[in-house]
Amino acid sequence: MKVVTTIEALTTEIQTAKQKQQTIGLVPTMGYLHEGHLTLAQAARAENDVVVMSIFVNPTQFGPHEDFASYPRDLPRDTALAESVGVDIVFAPSVEEMYPQDGGIRIAAGKQATILCGASRPGHFDGVLQVVAKLFHLTQPTRAYFGQKDAQQVAIIATMVRDFNFPIEMRVIPIVREEDGLAKSSRNVYLSESERQEAPAIYEALQLARDHFLATGDAASALIEAKSHIQARTQGSIDYIELLAYPDLTPITAATEQVLVAAAVYIGKTRLIDNCIFTVKEGL
Amino acid sequence: MKVVTTIEALTTEIQTAKQKQQTIGLVPTMGYLHEGHLTLAQAARAENDVVVMSIFVNPTQFGPHEDFASYPRDLPRDTALAESVGVDIVFAPSVEEMYPQDGGIRIAAGKQATILCGASRPGHFDGVLQVVAKLFHLTQPTRAYFGQKDAQQVAIIATMVRDFNFPIEMRVIPIVREEDGLAKSSRNVYLSESERQEAPAIYEALQLARDHFLATGDAASALIEAKSHIQARTQGSIDYIELLAYPDLTPITAATEQVLVAAAVYIGKTRLIDNCIFTVKEGL
């Protein structure tokens, strides 16, 4: 495995791969790798000749009062983990390498970025699109791997790929769950024993909403059922739970083919997110 | 020469070229080809295995009161001209093919777009960047060809290529001039005989500004000299004449390496633009 920190060195590796007609799988990360990242890398490993993992804490997706400076970083540990799952190239540039100058051009996420988790993070998804577009151009991947856990991020990137014709296949890797259905998250360790027992109700509620919507086509009553389930089974408070057309994140219409049902719920002080994406025609 | 109108057909051609490791030159146009376009195509022909010319009147770069509907179109004539200069593939999509849906993501040009010709066309360069990014992704060119005549457009696209790491070489083809220095333009036919005799003063003024700046480093006095020349030699009125750092289009500083001097002048009722780009160290 090679660790490269400059665009020039990365470009040499990419050009070599392209000359050999090799497929390239890109796994973009901000480092401090956990099981979710490794699952993405394993999927990339299975499907591509060359696997590139980027490790870059991108300043432009942090708000002025967010935790860019204190975001955890551990490159030696990350490179060891990346090597253990078969990554070929780790691209770990500095901020100066990625943003040596600024001509002022921005990619502006639209209405998709103003709802769900985006409502409380203005500008966040603009920064995500900026760094993802740069990484796509730098690595020219055949396929790029993202976790479905961050469904809104995935939807917005998928929209950029679609509407700007990036020659890339987006691969969305399903959420890894505990045996009782709770989505795996590094935040789950913050849950008390009783909170941990309540937490699977979030995924149960998403499934109820999905099944109700597929049976009736009624998004409003599907949401009521899901909310009731969370309120009955947990002490938590719901930040949001929504059914939206995927990937546009617009209200569901008769033409909607794919649906995202997504929730953010405070279980005690811990904010947990979960979602599922389903095809409308699948269940009808 | 092939004429393709769908993204699917274009993609097949591009993939074939990529599999053969062929270089691709892209000449983006809005059609109604003139000598300037053909010069770009000839440059692309000389440097690439495959030459793609796009012909697409892009609605998103026209303002609501601009002439999108009446913009001249003549695809049969254009394809004949393209073939005559050795273009391999003409990509002439419909608006529906290029914009089948809209997830709301935009590329926003920054301060570069608010000056010079951009001052009177809000949103114009956002639309240009949108369609150029799409065409870059669709054709994956080794090199893309633009005319220096539209210096602001070139500067903004060059900034996008640089700041978003497009794996593309931008080739900027010099302005083609009449023997007396007047930049060739389809608008020159609107000039009366006396106006035509005055018009070369614009290019003379640009050269004076360049030479003065290179000799003294003083942008303000270089502009005064250029304006005086136009006022003394023409009946025209100056829309703008500016010296700016290229490609950022910011004020010139001690660190500036390349300079754009650009002018727009009304000669009678005809608005003529011209510019030159020079390297600071060249003349010092």
Coordinates of C-alpha atoms in Angstrom, one line a residue:
Chain A
M1 CA 0.0 0.0 0.0
K2 CA 1.2 3.5 -0.9
V3 CA 0.5 6.6 1.1
V4 CA 0.6 9.7 -1.0
T5 CA 0.1 13.3 0.3
T6 CA 0.5 15.3 -2.9
I7 CA -1.8 15.7 -5.9
E8 CA 1.2 15.2 -8.1
A9 CA 2.0 11.8 -6.6
L10 CA -1.6 10.7 -6.7
T11 CA -1.9 11.8 -10.3
T12 CA 1.1 9.6 -11.2
E13 CA -0.6 6.6 -9.6
I14 CA -4.0 7.3 -11.3
Q15 CA -2.4 7.7 -14.7
T16 CA -0.5 4.4 -14.3
A17 CA -3.8 2.7 -13.5
K18 CA -5.6 4.3 -16.4
Q19 CA -2.8 3.3 -18.8
K20 CA -3.3 -0.3 -17.6
Q21 CA -7.1 0.1 -18.2
Q22 CA -7.6 -0.7 -14.5
T23 CA -10.8 0.1 -12.7
I24 CA -10.5 2.4 -9.7
G25 CA -12.7 2.4 -6.6
L26 CA -12.7 5.5 -4.4
V27 CA -13.6 5.5 -0.7
P28 CA -13.7 9.1 0.5
T29 CA -13.2 9.5 4.2
M30 CA -12.3 12.0 6.9
G31 CA -10.2 9.4 8.6
Y32 CA -10.5 8.1 12.2
L33 CA -11.7 5.0 10.5
H34 CA -14.4 2.7 12.0
E35 CA -16.1 -0.4 10.8
G36 CA -18.4 1.5 8.4
H37 CA -15.4 2.8 6.5
L38 CA -13.8 -0.6 6.3
T39 CA -17.0 -2.1 5.0
L40 CA -16.9 0.5 2.2
A41 CA -13.2 -0.3 1.5
Q42 CA -14.0 -4.0 1.4
A43 CA -16.8 -3.5 -1.1
A44 CA -14.4 -1.4 -3.2
R45 CA -11.7 -4.1 -2.9
A46 CA -14.2 -6.7 -4.2
E47 CA -15.1 -4.7 -7.3
N48 CA -12.1 -2.8 -8.5
D49 CA -8.5 -3.3 -9.6
V50 CA -7.2 -0.4 -7.6
V51 CA -8.7 0.9 -4.4
V52 CA -8.0 4.5 -3.4
M53 CA -9.0 5.8 0.1
S54 CA -8.8 9.5 0.7
I55 CA -8.3 10.6 4.3
F56 CA -8.9 14.3 4.5
V57 CA -10.7 16.4 7.2
N58 CA -12.3 18.9 4.8
P59 CA -12.5 22.4 6.4
T60 CA -15.0 23.7 4.0
Q61 CA -17.8 21.4 5.3
F62 CA -17.4 22.6 8.9
G63 CA -19.3 25.6 10.1
P64 CA -17.5 28.4 11.9
H65 CA -18.6 27.1 15.3
E66 CA -18.2 23.4 14.5
D67 CA -15.3 21.1 15.5
F68 CA -12.9 21.2 12.5
A69 CA -9.9 21.9 14.8
S70 CA -10.8 19.2 17.3
Y71 CA -12.1 16.6 14.8
P72 CA -10.1 13.4 15.7
R73 CA -7.2 12.5 13.5
D74 CA -4.9 9.4 13.6
L75 CA -3.2 8.8 10.3
P76 CA -0.9 6.0 11.5
R77 CA -3.8 4.0 12.8
D78 CA -5.9 4.8 9.7
T79 CA -3.2 3.6 7.3
A80 CA -2.8 0.4 9.2
L81 CA -6.5 -0.3 9.0
A82 CA -6.7 0.7 5.4
E83 CA -3.9 -1.7 4.5
S84 CA -5.6 -4.5 6.5
V85 CA -8.7 -4.4 4.2
G86 CA -6.6 -4.2 1.0
V87 CA -6.5 -0.5 0.1
D88 CA -3.9 0.1 -2.5
I89 CA -3.4 3.9 -2.2
V90 CA -4.2 6.2 0.7
F91 CA -4.4 9.9 -0.4
A92 CA -3.9 12.0 2.7
P93 CA -3.3 15.6 1.6
S94 CA -2.9 18.7 3.7
V95 CA -5.4 21.5 3.6
E96 CA -2.9 23.6 1.6
E97 CA -2.5 20.8 -0.9
M98 CA -6.2 20.6 -1.5
Y99 CA -6.9 24.4 -1.3
P100 CA -3.8 26.2 -2.5
Q101 CA -5.8 29.1 -3.8
D102 CA -9.5 30.2 -4.1
G103 CA -10.9 31.7 -7.2
G104 CA -14.3 31.9 -5.5
I105 CA -16.2 29.3 -7.5
R106 CA -18.6 27.2 -5.3
I107 CA -20.9 24.3 -5.9
A108 CA -24.2 25.2 -4.2
A109 CA -26.4 22.4 -3.0
G110 CA -30.1 23.3 -3.5
K111 CA -33.2 22.7 -1.5
Q112 CA -32.0 19.1 -0.8
A113 CA -29.5 20.6 1.7
T114 CA -32.1 22.7 3.6
I115 CA -34.0 19.9 5.3
L116 CA -33.2 16.9 7.6
C117 CA -29.7 17.3 9.0
G118 CA -29.0 20.2 6.6
A119 CA -31.4 22.5 8.4
S120 CA -29.0 23.0 11.2
R121 CA -25.8 23.0 9.1
P122 CA -26.0 25.8 6.5
G123 CA -23.2 25.5 3.9
H124 CA -22.2 22.0 5.1
F125 CA -23.3 20.2 2.0
D126 CA -21.8 22.9 -0.3
G127 CA -18.5 22.0 1.3
V128 CA -19.1 18.3 0.9
L129 CA -19.9 18.7 -2.8
Q130 CA -16.8 20.9 -3.2
V131 CA -14.4 18.3 -1.8
V132 CA -16.2 15.3 -3.4
A133 CA -16.0 17.0 -6.9
K134 CA -12.3 17.6 -6.4
L135 CA -11.7 14.0 -5.2
F136 CA -13.7 12.7 -8.2
H137 CA -11.6 14.7 -10.6
L138 CA -8.3 13.8 -8.9
T139 CA -8.9 10.0 -8.7
Q140 CA -11.2 9.6 -11.7
P141 CA -12.8 6.5 -10.1
T142 CA -14.8 3.9 -11.9
R143 CA -16.9 3.6 -8.8
A144 CA -17.2 5.7 -5.6
Y145 CA -18.3 4.2 -2.3
F146 CA -20.5 5.9 0.3
G147 CA -22.4 4.7 3.3
Q148 CA -26.2 4.8 3.3
K149 CA -26.1 5.9 7.0
D150 CA -25.5 9.4 5.8
A151 CA -28.6 9.2 3.5
Q152 CA -28.9 13.0 2.8
Q153 CA -25.2 13.2 1.9
V154 CA -25.6 10.3 -0.4
A155 CA -28.7 11.8 -2.0
I156 CA -27.1 15.1 -2.6
I157 CA -23.9 13.6 -4.1
A158 CA -26.0 11.2 -6.2
T159 CA -27.8 14.3 -7.5
M160 CA -24.6 16.0 -8.4
V161 CA -23.3 12.9 -10.1
R162 CA -26.5 12.6 -12.1
D163 CA -27.1 16.3 -13.0
F164 CA -23.5 17.1 -13.8
N165 CA -22.9 13.8 -15.7
F166 CA -19.9 12.6 -13.6
P167 CA -18.7 9.4 -15.4
I168 CA -18.8 7.5 -12.1
E169 CA -20.9 4.8 -10.7
M170 CA -22.1 5.7 -7.1
R171 CA -22.1 2.6 -4.9
V172 CA -24.2 3.1 -1.7
I173 CA -23.4 0.5 0.9
P174 CA -26.2 -0.6 3.2
I175 CA -26.2 0.3 6.9
V176 CA -24.5 -2.2 9.1
R177 CA -26.8 -3.1 12.0
E178 CA -26.6 -4.8 15.4
E179 CA -28.6 -8.0 15.8
D180 CA -31.6 -6.2 17.1
G181 CA -31.6 -3.8 14.1
L182 CA -29.9 -0.7 15.7
A183 CA -27.7 1.0 13.1
K184 CA -24.1 0.7 14.1
S185 CA -22.5 4.0 15.2
S186 CA -19.6 5.1 17.3
R187 CA -22.2 7.1 19.3
N188 CA -24.0 4.0 20.5
V189 CA -21.4 3.7 23.3
Y190 CA -22.9 6.8 24.8
L191 CA -26.2 5.0 25.5
S192 CA -27.1 3.8 29.0
E193 CA -28.3 0.2 29.3
S194 CA -32.0 1.2 29.2
E195 CA -31.4 3.6 26.3
R196 CA -29.6 0.9 24.4
Q197 CA -32.7 -1.3 24.9
E198 CA -35.0 1.5 23.6
A199 CA -32.8 2.4 20.6
P200 CA -33.9 -0.3 18.2
A201 CA -37.4 1.3 18.1
I202 CA -36.0 3.8 15.6
Y203 CA -35.4 1.2 12.9
E204 CA -38.6 -0.5 13.8
A205 CA -40.4 2.8 13.2
L206 CA -38.7 3.2 9.8
Q207 CA -39.8 -0.3 8.8
L208 CA -43.4 0.4 10.0
A209 CA -43.5 3.7 7.9
R210 CA -42.1 1.8 4.9
D211 CA -44.6 -1.0 5.2
H212 CA -47.5 1.3 5.8
F213 CA -46.6 3.5 2.9
L214 CA -46.2 0.5 0.5
A215 CA -49.6 -0.8 1.6
T216 CA -51.5 2.4 1.5
G217 CA -49.5 5.0 -0.5
D218 CA -50.3 7.4 2.4
A219 CA -47.1 9.2 3.6
A220 CA -48.8 11.2 6.3
S221 CA -50.3 8.3 8.1
A222 CA -47.1 6.3 7.6
L223 CA -45.3 9.0 9.5
I224 CA -47.9 9.1 12.3
E225 CA -47.5 5.4 12.8
A226 CA -43.7 5.7 12.9
K227 CA -43.8 8.6 15.4
S228 CA -46.3 6.8 17.6
H229 CA -44.0 3.8 17.7
I230 CA -41.0 5.8 18.8
Q231 CA -43.0 7.7 21.4
A232 CA -44.5 4.5 22.8
R233 CA -41.3 2.5 22.9
T234 CA -38.7 5.2 23.9
Q235 CA -38.2 8.1 26.3
G236 CA -36.5 9.9 23.3
S237 CA -37.5 13.0 21.4
I238 CA -37.8 13.0 17.7
D239 CA -35.7 15.6 15.9
Y240 CA -37.2 14.6 12.5
I241 CA -38.8 11.7 10.7
E242 CA -39.6 12.2 7.1
L243 CA -40.7 10.3 3.9
L244 CA -39.2 11.9 0.8
A245 CA -38.6 11.1 -2.8
Y246 CA -35.1 9.8 -3.3
P247 CA -32.6 11.2 -4.4
D248 CA -34.3 14.5 -5.0
L249 CA -35.5 14.8 -1.3
T250 CA -38.7 16.4 -2.6
P251 CA -42.3 15.5 -1.4
I252 CA -43.5 12.2 -2.7
T253 CA -45.7 12.3 -5.8
A254 CA -47.4 9.7 -8.0
A255 CA -44.2 9.6 -10.1
T256 CA -41.9 8.8 -7.2
E257 CA -40.0 5.6 -7.8
Q258 CA -37.6 5.5 -4.8
V259 CA -38.5 6.7 -1.2
L260 CA -36.2 7.6 1.7
V261 CA -37.6 7.3 5.1
A262 CA -35.1 9.0 7.5
A263 CA -35.1 9.8 11.2
A264 CA -33.0 11.6 13.8
V265 CA -34.0 10.9 17.4
Y266 CA -32.5 11.9 20.7
I267 CA -32.3 8.9 22.9
G268 CA -31.3 10.6 26.2
K269 CA -28.6 13.1 25.1
T270 CA -27.4 11.0 22.2
R271 CA -28.7 11.9 18.7
L272 CA -29.1 8.8 16.6
I273 CA -29.8 8.8 12.9
D274 CA -31.1 6.0 10.7
N275 CA -32.9 5.6 7.4
C276 CA -34.0 3.2 4.8
I277 CA -34.5 3.6 1.0
F278 CA -37.0 1.5 -0.8
T279 CA -38.5 1.2 -4.3
V280 CA -42.2 2.0 -4.5
K281 CA -43.1 -0.6 -7.0
E282 CA -41.3 -3.3 -5.0
G283 CA -44.1 -3.7 -2.5
L284 CA -47.1 -2.9 -4.6
Chain B
M1 CA -17.7 12.2 -39.0
K2 CA -20.5 11.1 -36.7
V3 CA -23.3 13.3 -35.4
V4 CA -24.7 12.1 -32.1
T5 CA -27.6 13.6 -30.3
T6 CA -27.8 11.4 -27.2
I7 CA -25.6 11.1 -24.2
E8 CA -25.8 7.3 -24.6
A9 CA -24.4 7.4 -28.1
L10 CA -21.7 10.0 -27.1
T11 CA -20.7 7.8 -24.2
T12 CA -20.2 4.8 -26.4
E13 CA -17.9 6.8 -28.7
I14 CA -15.9 8.2 -25.7
Q15 CA -15.5 4.8 -24.1
T16 CA -14.3 3.3 -27.4
A17 CA -11.7 6.1 -27.6
K18 CA -10.6 5.6 -24.0
Q19 CA -10.2 1.9 -24.5
K20 CA -7.9 2.6 -27.4
Q21 CA -6.0 5.1 -25.1
Q22 CA -6.8 7.8 -27.6
T23 CA -6.5 11.5 -26.7
I24 CA -9.7 13.5 -27.0
G25 CA -9.9 17.2 -27.9
L26 CA -13.2 19.0 -27.0
V27 CA -14.4 22.2 -28.8
P28 CA -17.5 23.4 -27.0
T29 CA -19.7 25.7 -29.2
M30 CA -23.2 27.1 -29.4
G31 CA -23.1 26.4 -33.1
Y32 CA -23.6 28.9 -36.0
L33 CA -19.9 28.3 -36.5
H34 CA -17.6 31.1 -37.7
E35 CA -13.9 31.3 -38.4
G36 CA -13.1 31.4 -34.7
H37 CA -14.7 28.1 -34.0
L38 CA -13.0 26.5 -36.9
T39 CA -9.6 27.8 -35.7
L40 CA -10.3 26.0 -32.4
A41 CA -11.3 22.8 -34.2
Q42 CA -8.1 22.9 -36.3
A43 CA -6.0 23.3 -33.1
A44 CA -7.8 20.4 -31.6
R45 CA -7.3 18.4 -34.8
A46 CA -3.6 19.0 -34.7
E47 CA -3.1 17.8 -31.1
N48 CA -5.6 14.9 -30.5
D49 CA -6.6 11.5 -31.8
V50 CA -10.3 12.3 -31.6
V51 CA -11.9 15.7 -31.9
V52 CA -15.3 16.2 -30.4
M53 CA -17.3 19.4 -31.1
S54 CA -20.4 20.1 -29.0
I55 CA -23.1 22.2 -30.6
F56 CA -25.6 23.2 -28.0
V57 CA -27.3 26.5 -27.3
N58 CA -27.3 26.3 -23.6
P59 CA -30.5 27.9 -22.1
T60 CA -29.0 28.3 -18.6
Q61 CA -26.5 30.9 -19.6
F62 CA -29.2 33.2 -21.1
G63 CA -30.9 35.7 -18.9
P64 CA -34.8 35.9 -19.0
H65 CA -34.7 38.9 -21.4
E66 CA -31.8 37.6 -23.6
D67 CA -32.1 36.0 -27.0
F68 CA -32.1 32.2 -26.2
A69 CA -35.1 31.6 -28.5
S70 CA -33.9 33.7 -31.4
Y71 CA -30.2 32.7 -31.1
P72 CA -29.2 31.6 -34.6
R73 CA -29.1 27.8 -35.3
D74 CA -28.1 26.0 -38.4
L75 CA -27.0 22.4 -37.7
P76 CA -26.7 21.2 -41.3
R77 CA -24.3 24.0 -42.2
D78 CA -22.5 23.5 -38.9
T79 CA -21.9 19.8 -39.4
A80 CA -20.6 20.4 -42.9
L81 CA -18.2 23.0 -41.6
A82 CA -17.1 20.8 -38.7
E83 CA -16.4 17.9 -41.1
S84 CA -14.4 20.2 -43.3
V85 CA -11.9 20.9 -40.5
G86 CA -11.6 17.2 -39.5
V87 CA -14.0 17.0 -36.5
D88 CA -14.7 13.3 -35.7
I89 CA -17.8 13.6 -33.6
V90 CA -20.4 16.3 -33.4
F91 CA -22.4 16.2 -30.2
A92 CA -25.7 18.1 -30.7
P93 CA -28.1 17.2 -27.9
S94 CA -31.5 18.7 -27.3
V95 CA -32.2 20.8 -24.2
E96 CA -34.2 17.8 -22.8
E97 CA -31.2 15.5 -23.3
M98 CA -28.9 17.8 -21.4
Y99 CA -31.3 18.8 -18.7
P100 CA -33.8 16.0 -18.2
Q101 CA -34.3 16.8 -14.5
D102 CA -33.0 19.4 -12.0
G103 CA -32.0 18.6 -8.5
G104 CA -31.2 22.2 -7.8
I105 CA -27.4 22.0 -7.6
R106 CA -25.6 24.9 -9.2
I107 CA -22.0 26.0 -9.8
A108 CA -21.7 29.6 -8.7
A109 CA -19.1 31.7 -10.3
G110 CA -17.7 34.1 -7.7
K111 CA -16.4 37.7 -7.9
Q112 CA -14.8 37.0 -11.3
A113 CA -18.3 37.0 -12.8
T114 CA -19.4 40.4 -11.4
I115 CA -17.0 42.6 -13.4
L116 CA -16.3 43.3 -17.1
C117 CA -18.9 41.7 -19.3
G118 CA -20.4 39.9 -16.3
A119 CA -21.6 43.1 -14.7
S120 CA -24.5 43.3 -17.1
R121 CA -25.3 39.6 -17.3
P122 CA -26.0 38.2 -13.8
G123 CA -26.1 34.4 -13.7
H124 CA -24.6 34.1 -17.2
F125 CA -21.3 32.6 -16.1
D126 CA -23.0 30.3 -13.6
G127 CA -24.8 28.8 -16.7
V128 CA -21.6 28.6 -18.6
L129 CA -19.9 26.7 -15.8
Q130 CA -22.8 24.4 -15.5
V131 CA -22.8 23.3 -19.1
V132 CA -19.0 23.3 -19.4
A133 CA -18.7 21.0 -16.4
K134 CA -21.4 18.7 -17.9
L135 CA -19.6 18.6 -21.2
F136 CA -16.2 18.0 -19.5
H137 CA -17.7 15.0 -17.7
L138 CA -19.5 13.7 -20.8
T139 CA -16.5 13.9 -23.1
Q140 CA -13.6 13.4 -20.7
P141 CA -11.3 15.4 -22.9
T142 CA -7.6 15.4 -22.7
R143 CA -7.7 19.0 -23.9
A144 CA -10.5 21.5 -24.2
Y145 CA -10.3 24.5 -26.6
F146 CA -11.5 28.0 -26.0
G147 CA -11.0 31.3 -27.7
Q148 CA -9.2 34.0 -26.0
K149 CA -11.6 36.5 -27.4
D150 CA -14.0 35.7 -24.6
A151 CA -11.2 36.3 -22.0
Q152 CA -13.5 36.5 -19.0
Q153 CA -15.2 33.2 -19.9
V154 CA -11.8 31.6 -20.4
A155 CA -10.6 33.0 -17.0
I156 CA -13.6 31.7 -15.1
I157 CA -13.5 28.3 -16.8
A158 CA -9.7 28.1 -16.1
T159 CA -10.4 28.9 -12.5
M160 CA -12.9 26.1 -12.2
V161 CA -10.6 23.6 -13.9
R162 CA -7.8 24.7 -11.5
D163 CA -9.8 24.9 -8.2
F164 CA -11.9 21.8 -8.9
N165 CA -8.9 19.7 -10.3
F166 CA -10.5 18.8 -13.6
P167 CA -8.0 16.4 -15.3
I168 CA -8.1 18.5 -18.4
E169 CA -5.6 20.7 -20.2
M170 CA -7.2 24.0 -21.1
R171 CA -6.0 25.3 -24.4
V172 CA -6.6 29.0 -25.1
I173 CA -6.4 29.9 -28.7
P174 CA -5.2 33.4 -29.5
I175 CA -7.5 36.0 -31.1
V176 CA -7.5 36.0 -34.9
R177 CA -6.9 39.6 -36.2
E178 CA -7.3 41.5 -39.3
E179 CA -4.1 42.9 -40.9
D180 CA -4.5 46.2 -39.0
G181 CA -4.9 44.4 -35.7
L182 CA -8.7 44.6 -35.3
A183 CA -10.0 41.4 -33.6
K184 CA -12.1 39.4 -36.0
S185 CA -15.8 39.3 -35.1
S186 CA -19.0 38.8 -36.8
R187 CA -20.0 42.2 -35.5
N188 CA -17.4 44.0 -37.6
V189 CA -19.7 44.0 -40.6
Y190 CA -21.9 46.5 -38.7
L191 CA -19.2 49.1 -38.7
S192 CA -19.4 52.0 -41.2
E193 CA -16.3 52.7 -43.3
S194 CA -15.1 55.4 -41.0
E195 CA -15.9 53.3 -37.9
R196 CA -13.9 50.5 -39.4
Q197 CA -10.9 52.8 -39.7
E198 CA -11.2 53.8 -36.1
A199 CA -11.7 50.3 -34.7
P200 CA -8.0 49.2 -34.7
A201 CA -7.4 51.8 -32.0
I202 CA -8.8 49.4 -29.4
Y203 CA -6.1 46.9 -29.9
E204 CA -3.5 49.7 -30.1
A205 CA -4.7 50.9 -26.8
L206 CA -4.4 47.4 -25.2
Q207 CA -0.8 47.2 -26.5
L208 CA 0.0 50.6 -25.1
A209 CA -1.4 49.6 -21.7
R210 CA 0.6 46.4 -21.7
D211 CA 3.8 48.1 -22.7
H212 CA 3.3 50.9 -20.2
F213 CA 2.6 48.4 -17.4
L214 CA 5.6 46.3 -18.3
A215 CA 7.8 49.3 -18.3
T216 CA 6.5 51.0 -15.1
G217 CA 4.4 48.4 -13.2
D218 CA 1.8 51.2 -12.8
A219 CA -1.6 49.8 -13.8
A220 CA -3.5 53.1 -13.2
S221 CA -1.3 55.2 -15.5
A222 CA -1.3 52.4 -18.1
L223 CA -5.1 52.6 -18.2
I224 CA -5.1 56.3 -18.5
E225 CA -2.8 56.1 -21.5
A226 CA -5.0 53.4 -23.1
K227 CA -8.2 55.4 -22.6
S228 CA -6.5 58.6 -24.0
H229 CA -5.6 56.7 -27.1
I230 CA -9.1 55.4 -27.7
Q231 CA -10.6 58.9 -27.0
A232 CA -8.1 60.6 -29.3
R233 CA -8.4 58.1 -32.2
T234 CA -12.1 57.2 -32.2
Q235 CA -15.6 58.7 -31.8
G236 CA -16.4 55.7 -29.6
S237 CA -17.3 55.4 -26.0
I238 CA -15.5 53.1 -23.6
D239 CA -17.7 50.6 -21.7
Y240 CA -14.7 49.3 -19.8
I241 CA -11.0 48.9 -20.0
E242 CA -9.3 47.1 -17.1
L243 CA -6.0 45.6 -16.1
L244 CA -6.5 42.5 -13.9
A245 CA -4.6 39.5 -12.6
Y246 CA -5.2 36.5 -14.8
P247 CA -7.0 34.1 -14.3
D248 CA -8.4 35.3 -10.9
L249 CA -9.5 38.7 -12.3
T250 CA -8.5 40.4 -9.1
P251 CA -6.5 43.6 -8.7
I252 CA -2.9 43.3 -9.7
T253 CA -0.4 42.8 -6.8
A254 CA 3.3 42.3 -6.6
A255 CA 2.6 38.6 -6.8
T256 CA 0.7 38.7 -10.1
E257 CA 2.3 36.6 -12.8
Q258 CA -0.2 37.0 -15.6
V259 CA -2.1 40.1 -16.6
L260 CA -5.3 40.5 -18.6
V261 CA -5.9 43.8 -20.2
A262 CA -9.5 43.8 -21.6
A263 CA -11.7 46.4 -23.2
A264 CA -15.2 46.8 -24.5
V265 CA -15.8 49.9 -26.6
Y266 CA -18.8 51.1 -28.5
I267 CA -17.7 52.2 -31.9
G268 CA -20.9 53.9 -33.1
K269 CA -23.6 51.4 -32.0
T270 CA -21.4 48.4 -32.3
R271 CA -19.9 47.0 -29.1
L272 CA -16.5 45.5 -29.7
I273 CA -14.4 43.6 -27.2
D274 CA -10.8 42.8 -27.3
N275 CA -8.1 41.7 -24.8
C276 CA -4.6 40.6 -24.4
I277 CA -3.0 38.4 -21.8
F278 CA 0.7 38.7 -20.9
T279 CA 3.2 37.4 -18.4
V280 CA 4.6 40.1 -16.1
K281 CA 8.2 38.7 -16.1
E282 CA 8.2 38.5 -19.9
G283 CA 8.9 42.2 -20.4
L284 CA 10.8 43.0 -17.2

